[in-house]
Short mmCIF file of N, CA and C in Angstrom, two decimals:
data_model
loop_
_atom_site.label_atom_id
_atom_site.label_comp_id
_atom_site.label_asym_id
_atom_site.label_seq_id
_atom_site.Cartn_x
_atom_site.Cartn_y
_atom_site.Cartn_z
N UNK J 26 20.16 6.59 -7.97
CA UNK J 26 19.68 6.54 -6.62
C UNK J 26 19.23 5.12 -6.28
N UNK J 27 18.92 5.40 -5.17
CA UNK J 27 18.47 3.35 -4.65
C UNK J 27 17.19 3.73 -3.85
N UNK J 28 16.65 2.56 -3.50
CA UNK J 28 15.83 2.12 -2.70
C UNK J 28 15.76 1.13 -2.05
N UNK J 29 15.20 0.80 -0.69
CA UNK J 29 15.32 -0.06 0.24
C UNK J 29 14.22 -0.49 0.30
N UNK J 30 14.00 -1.78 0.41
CA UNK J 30 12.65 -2.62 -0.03
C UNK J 30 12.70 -3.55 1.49
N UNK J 31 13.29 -3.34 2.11
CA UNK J 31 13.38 -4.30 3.50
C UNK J 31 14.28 -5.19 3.46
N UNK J 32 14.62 -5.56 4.92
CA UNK J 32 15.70 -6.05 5.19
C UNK J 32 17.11 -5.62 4.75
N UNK J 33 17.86 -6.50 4.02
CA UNK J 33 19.53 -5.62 3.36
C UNK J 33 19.15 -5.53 2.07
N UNK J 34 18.14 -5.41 1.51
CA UNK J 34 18.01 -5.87 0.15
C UNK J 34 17.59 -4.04 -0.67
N UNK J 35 18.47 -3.60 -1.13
CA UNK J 35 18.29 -2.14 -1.91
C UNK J 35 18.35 -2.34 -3.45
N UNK J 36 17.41 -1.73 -3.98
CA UNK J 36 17.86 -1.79 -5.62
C UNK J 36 17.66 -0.21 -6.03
N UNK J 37 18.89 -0.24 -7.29
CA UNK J 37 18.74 1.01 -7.93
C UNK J 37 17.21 1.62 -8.34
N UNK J 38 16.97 2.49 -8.38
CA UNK J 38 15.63 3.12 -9.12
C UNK J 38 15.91 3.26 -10.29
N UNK J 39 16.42 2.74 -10.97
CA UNK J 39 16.58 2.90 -12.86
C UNK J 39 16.10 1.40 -12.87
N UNK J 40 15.43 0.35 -12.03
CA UNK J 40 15.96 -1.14 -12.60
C UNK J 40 14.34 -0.89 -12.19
N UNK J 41 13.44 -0.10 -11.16
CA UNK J 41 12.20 -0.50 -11.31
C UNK J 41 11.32 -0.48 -12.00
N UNK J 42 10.78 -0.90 -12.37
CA UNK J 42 9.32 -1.32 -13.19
C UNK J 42 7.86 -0.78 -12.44
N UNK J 43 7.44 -1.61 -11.27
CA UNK J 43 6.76 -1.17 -10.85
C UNK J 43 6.28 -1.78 -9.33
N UNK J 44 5.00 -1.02 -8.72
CA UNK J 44 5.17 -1.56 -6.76
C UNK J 44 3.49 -1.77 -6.89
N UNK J 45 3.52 -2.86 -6.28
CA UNK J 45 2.21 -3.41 -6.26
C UNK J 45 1.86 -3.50 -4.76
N UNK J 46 0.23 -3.55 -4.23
CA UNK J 46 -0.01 -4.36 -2.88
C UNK J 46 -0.01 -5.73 -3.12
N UNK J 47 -0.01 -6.49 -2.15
CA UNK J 47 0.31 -7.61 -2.46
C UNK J 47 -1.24 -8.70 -2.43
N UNK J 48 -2.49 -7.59 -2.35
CA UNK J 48 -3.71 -7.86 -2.80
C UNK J 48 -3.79 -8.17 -3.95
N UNK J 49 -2.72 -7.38 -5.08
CA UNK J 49 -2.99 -7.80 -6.19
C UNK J 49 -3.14 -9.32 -6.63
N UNK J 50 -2.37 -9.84 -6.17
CA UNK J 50 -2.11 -11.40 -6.02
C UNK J 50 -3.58 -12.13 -6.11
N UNK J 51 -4.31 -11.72 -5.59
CA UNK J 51 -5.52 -12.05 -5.23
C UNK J 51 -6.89 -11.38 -6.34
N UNK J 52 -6.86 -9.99 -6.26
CA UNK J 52 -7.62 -9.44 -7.39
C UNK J 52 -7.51 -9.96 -8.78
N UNK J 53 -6.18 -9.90 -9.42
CA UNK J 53 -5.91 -9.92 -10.89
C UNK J 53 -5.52 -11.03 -11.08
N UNK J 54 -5.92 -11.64 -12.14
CA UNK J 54 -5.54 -13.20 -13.11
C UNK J 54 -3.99 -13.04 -13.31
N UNK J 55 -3.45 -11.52 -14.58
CA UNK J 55 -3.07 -11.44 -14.56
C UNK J 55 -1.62 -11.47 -13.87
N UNK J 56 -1.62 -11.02 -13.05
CA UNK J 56 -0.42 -10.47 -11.87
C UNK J 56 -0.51 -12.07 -11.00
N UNK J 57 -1.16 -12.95 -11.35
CA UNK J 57 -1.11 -14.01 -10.75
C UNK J 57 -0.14 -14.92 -11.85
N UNK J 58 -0.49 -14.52 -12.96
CA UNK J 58 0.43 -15.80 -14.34
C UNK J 58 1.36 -14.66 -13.97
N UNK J 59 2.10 -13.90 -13.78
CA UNK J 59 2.78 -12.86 -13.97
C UNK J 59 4.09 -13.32 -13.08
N UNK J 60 3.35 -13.57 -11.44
CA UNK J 60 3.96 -14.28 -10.53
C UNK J 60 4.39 -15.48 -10.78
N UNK J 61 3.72 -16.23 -11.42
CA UNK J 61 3.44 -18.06 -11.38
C UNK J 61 5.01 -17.67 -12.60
N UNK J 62 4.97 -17.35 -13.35
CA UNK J 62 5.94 -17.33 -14.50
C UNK J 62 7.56 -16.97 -14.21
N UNK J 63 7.67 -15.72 -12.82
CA UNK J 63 8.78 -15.53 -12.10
C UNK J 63 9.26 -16.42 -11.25
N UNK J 64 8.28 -17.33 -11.05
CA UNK J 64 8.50 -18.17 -10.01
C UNK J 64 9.22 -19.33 -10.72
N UNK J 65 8.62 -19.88 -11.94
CA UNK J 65 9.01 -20.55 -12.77
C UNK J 65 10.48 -20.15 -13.47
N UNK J 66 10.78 -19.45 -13.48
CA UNK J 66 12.18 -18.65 -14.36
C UNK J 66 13.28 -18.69 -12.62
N UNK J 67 12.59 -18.51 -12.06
CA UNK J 67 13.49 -18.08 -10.46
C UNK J 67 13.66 -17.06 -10.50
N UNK J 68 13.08 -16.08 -10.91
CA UNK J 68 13.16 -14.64 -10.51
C UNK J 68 12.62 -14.13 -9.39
N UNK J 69 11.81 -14.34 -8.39
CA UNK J 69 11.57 -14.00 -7.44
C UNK J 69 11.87 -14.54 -6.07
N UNK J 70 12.40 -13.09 -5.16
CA UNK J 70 12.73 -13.03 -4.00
C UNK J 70 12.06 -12.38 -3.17
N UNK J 71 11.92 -13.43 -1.84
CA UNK J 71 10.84 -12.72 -0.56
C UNK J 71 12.28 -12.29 0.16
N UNK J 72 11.89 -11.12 0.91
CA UNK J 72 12.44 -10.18 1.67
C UNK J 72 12.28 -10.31 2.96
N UNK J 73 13.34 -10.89 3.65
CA UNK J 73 13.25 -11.05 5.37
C UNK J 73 12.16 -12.41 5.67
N UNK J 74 11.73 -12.40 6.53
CA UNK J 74 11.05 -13.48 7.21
C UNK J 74 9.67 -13.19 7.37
N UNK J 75 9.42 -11.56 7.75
CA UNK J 75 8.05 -11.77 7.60
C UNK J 75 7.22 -11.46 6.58
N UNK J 76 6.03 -11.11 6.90
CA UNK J 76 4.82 -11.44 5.75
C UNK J 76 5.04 -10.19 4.62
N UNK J 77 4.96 -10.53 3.59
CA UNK J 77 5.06 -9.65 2.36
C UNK J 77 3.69 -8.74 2.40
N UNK J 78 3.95 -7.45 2.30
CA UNK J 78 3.26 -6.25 2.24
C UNK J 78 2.79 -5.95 1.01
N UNK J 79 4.09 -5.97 -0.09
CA UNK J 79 4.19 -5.35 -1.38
C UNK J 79 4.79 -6.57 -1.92
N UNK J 80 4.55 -5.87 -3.73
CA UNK J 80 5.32 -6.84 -4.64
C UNK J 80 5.91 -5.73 -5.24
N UNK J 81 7.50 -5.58 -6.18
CA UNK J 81 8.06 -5.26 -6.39
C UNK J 81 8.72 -5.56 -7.62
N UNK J 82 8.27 -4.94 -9.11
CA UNK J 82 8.81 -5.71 -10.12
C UNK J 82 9.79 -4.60 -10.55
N UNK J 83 11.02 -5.74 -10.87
CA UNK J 83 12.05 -4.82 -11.05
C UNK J 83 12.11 -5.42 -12.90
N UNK J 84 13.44 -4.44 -13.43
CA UNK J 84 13.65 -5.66 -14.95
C UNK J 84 14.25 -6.80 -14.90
N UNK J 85 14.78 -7.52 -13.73
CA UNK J 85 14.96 -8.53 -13.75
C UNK J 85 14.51 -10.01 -12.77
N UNK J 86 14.47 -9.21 -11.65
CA UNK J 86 13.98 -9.81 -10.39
C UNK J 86 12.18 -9.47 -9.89
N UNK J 87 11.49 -10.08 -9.25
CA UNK J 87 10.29 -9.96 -8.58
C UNK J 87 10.91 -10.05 -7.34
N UNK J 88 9.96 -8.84 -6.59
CA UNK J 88 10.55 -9.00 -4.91
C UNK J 88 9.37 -8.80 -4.34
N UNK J 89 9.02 -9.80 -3.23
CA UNK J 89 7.96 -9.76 -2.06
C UNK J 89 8.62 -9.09 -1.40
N UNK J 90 7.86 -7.68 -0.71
CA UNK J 90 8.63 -6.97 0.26
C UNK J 90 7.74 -7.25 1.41
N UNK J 91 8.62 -6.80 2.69
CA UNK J 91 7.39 -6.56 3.71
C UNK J 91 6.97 -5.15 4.13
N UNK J 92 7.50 -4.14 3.61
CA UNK J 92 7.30 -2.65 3.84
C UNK J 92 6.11 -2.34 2.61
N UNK J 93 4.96 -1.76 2.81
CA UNK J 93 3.50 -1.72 2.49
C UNK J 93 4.40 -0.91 0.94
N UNK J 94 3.48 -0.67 -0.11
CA UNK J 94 3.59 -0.53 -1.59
C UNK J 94 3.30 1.26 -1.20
N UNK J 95 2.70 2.06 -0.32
CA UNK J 95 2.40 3.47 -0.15
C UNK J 95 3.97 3.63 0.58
N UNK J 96 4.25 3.51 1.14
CA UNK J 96 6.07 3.44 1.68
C UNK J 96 7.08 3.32 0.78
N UNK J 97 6.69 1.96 -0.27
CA UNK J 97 7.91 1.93 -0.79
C UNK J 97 7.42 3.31 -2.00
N UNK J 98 6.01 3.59 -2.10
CA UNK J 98 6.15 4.72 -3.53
C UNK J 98 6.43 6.21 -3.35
N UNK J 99 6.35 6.03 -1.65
CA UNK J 99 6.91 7.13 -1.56
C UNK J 99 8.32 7.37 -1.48
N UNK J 100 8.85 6.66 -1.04
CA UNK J 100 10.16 6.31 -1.20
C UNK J 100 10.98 6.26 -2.67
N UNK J 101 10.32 5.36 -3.75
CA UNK J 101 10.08 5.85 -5.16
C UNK J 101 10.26 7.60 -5.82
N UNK J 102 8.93 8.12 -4.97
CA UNK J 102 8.99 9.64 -5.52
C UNK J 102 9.91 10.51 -5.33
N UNK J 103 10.55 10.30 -4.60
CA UNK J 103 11.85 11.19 -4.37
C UNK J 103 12.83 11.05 -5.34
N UNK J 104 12.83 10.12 -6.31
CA UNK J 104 13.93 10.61 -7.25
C UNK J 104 13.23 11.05 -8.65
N UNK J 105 13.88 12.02 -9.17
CA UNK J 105 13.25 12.65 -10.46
C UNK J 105 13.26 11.30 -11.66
N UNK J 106 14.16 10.41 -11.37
CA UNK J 106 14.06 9.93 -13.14
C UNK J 106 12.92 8.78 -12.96
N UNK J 107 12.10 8.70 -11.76
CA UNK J 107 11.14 7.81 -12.07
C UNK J 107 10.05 7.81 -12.87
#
Protein backbone atom coordinates (compact mmCIF):
# COMPACT_ATOMS: atom_id res chain seq x y z
CA UNK A 1 0.00 0.00 0.00
CA UNK A 2 1.21 3.75 -0.20
CA UNK A 3 0.84 6.87 1.34
CA UNK A 4 0.68 10.44 0.38
CA UNK A 5 2.73 12.79 2.39
CA UNK A 6 1.86 16.00 0.22
CA UNK A 7 2.26 17.34 -2.85
CA UNK A 8 3.22 14.31 -5.68
CA UNK A 9 5.37 12.77 -3.29
CA UNK A 10 3.76 9.00 -2.09
CA UNK A 11 5.79 6.33 -0.42
CA UNK A 12 5.10 2.70 0.12
CA UNK A 13 4.07 1.81 3.82
CA UNK A 14 6.61 -1.09 4.11
CA UNK A 15 9.57 1.72 3.73
CA UNK A 16 8.11 3.71 6.92
CA UNK A 17 9.81 3.98 10.01
CA UNK A 18 8.12 6.53 11.64
CA UNK A 19 5.81 10.27 11.69
CA UNK A 20 6.82 12.87 13.87
CA UNK A 21 5.34 16.68 14.61
CA UNK A 22 7.63 18.77 13.50
CA UNK A 23 7.87 20.23 17.25
CA UNK A 24 9.97 17.51 17.70
CA UNK A 25 12.71 19.41 16.08
CA UNK A 26 12.58 21.68 18.82
CA UNK A 27 11.81 19.41 22.02
CA UNK A 28 14.45 16.56 21.47
CA UNK A 29 18.40 16.77 21.16
CA UNK A 30 18.05 13.76 19.72
CA UNK A 31 15.71 14.06 16.61
CA UNK A 32 17.74 17.22 16.14
CA UNK A 33 21.44 15.14 15.50
CA UNK A 34 19.02 12.76 13.84
CA UNK A 35 18.02 15.58 11.33
CA UNK A 36 21.48 17.40 11.28
CA UNK A 37 22.97 13.79 10.15
CA UNK A 38 20.17 13.34 7.14
CA UNK A 39 20.91 16.49 6.15
CA UNK A 40 24.51 15.74 6.08
CA UNK A 41 24.16 12.26 4.08
CA UNK A 42 21.34 14.19 1.72
CA UNK A 43 18.67 12.25 2.77
CA UNK A 44 16.19 14.66 3.38
CA UNK A 45 13.32 16.08 1.40
CA UNK A 46 10.85 19.07 2.09
CA UNK A 47 7.55 18.53 0.42
CA UNK A 48 5.94 21.36 -1.70
CA UNK A 49 6.59 24.95 -0.79
CA UNK A 50 4.89 25.37 2.21
CA UNK A 51 5.66 25.11 5.86
CA UNK A 52 6.39 21.56 7.12
CA UNK A 53 3.75 20.16 9.54
CA UNK A 54 5.35 16.71 10.05
CA UNK A 55 8.60 14.83 9.74
CA UNK A 56 8.57 11.61 8.13
CA UNK A 57 11.29 8.94 8.55
CA UNK A 58 11.31 6.50 6.06
CA UNK A 59 14.47 3.61 5.67
CA UNK A 60 16.01 5.66 3.46
CA UNK A 61 14.86 9.17 3.00
CA UNK A 62 13.70 11.97 5.79
CA UNK A 63 10.67 13.90 4.56
CA UNK A 64 9.37 17.37 5.86
CA UNK A 65 5.77 17.12 5.08
CA UNK A 66 3.24 19.80 5.18
CA UNK A 67 0.11 17.61 6.06
CA UNK A 68 0.08 17.57 10.20
CA UNK A 69 1.70 13.95 11.70
CA UNK A 70 -2.36 13.06 13.17
CA UNK A 71 -3.33 12.97 9.19
CA UNK A 72 -0.53 11.39 7.97
CA UNK A 73 -1.06 8.48 11.08
CA UNK A 74 -4.15 8.16 10.24
CA UNK A 75 -3.60 7.65 6.96
CA UNK A 76 -0.76 5.15 8.22
CA UNK A 77 -3.54 3.07 10.15
CA UNK A 78 -5.35 1.88 7.47
CA UNK A 79 -3.01 -0.63 6.36
CA UNK A 80 -2.62 -3.85 8.46
CA UNK A 81 1.22 -4.46 8.01
CA UNK A 82 2.07 -1.32 9.90
Amino acid sequence: MYIHLGGEKIIRSSELVAIFDISIEKSSKISKQYVSHAEQEKTVEHIGEEEAKSIVVTKNIVYYSPISSATLKKRAHHFPDL
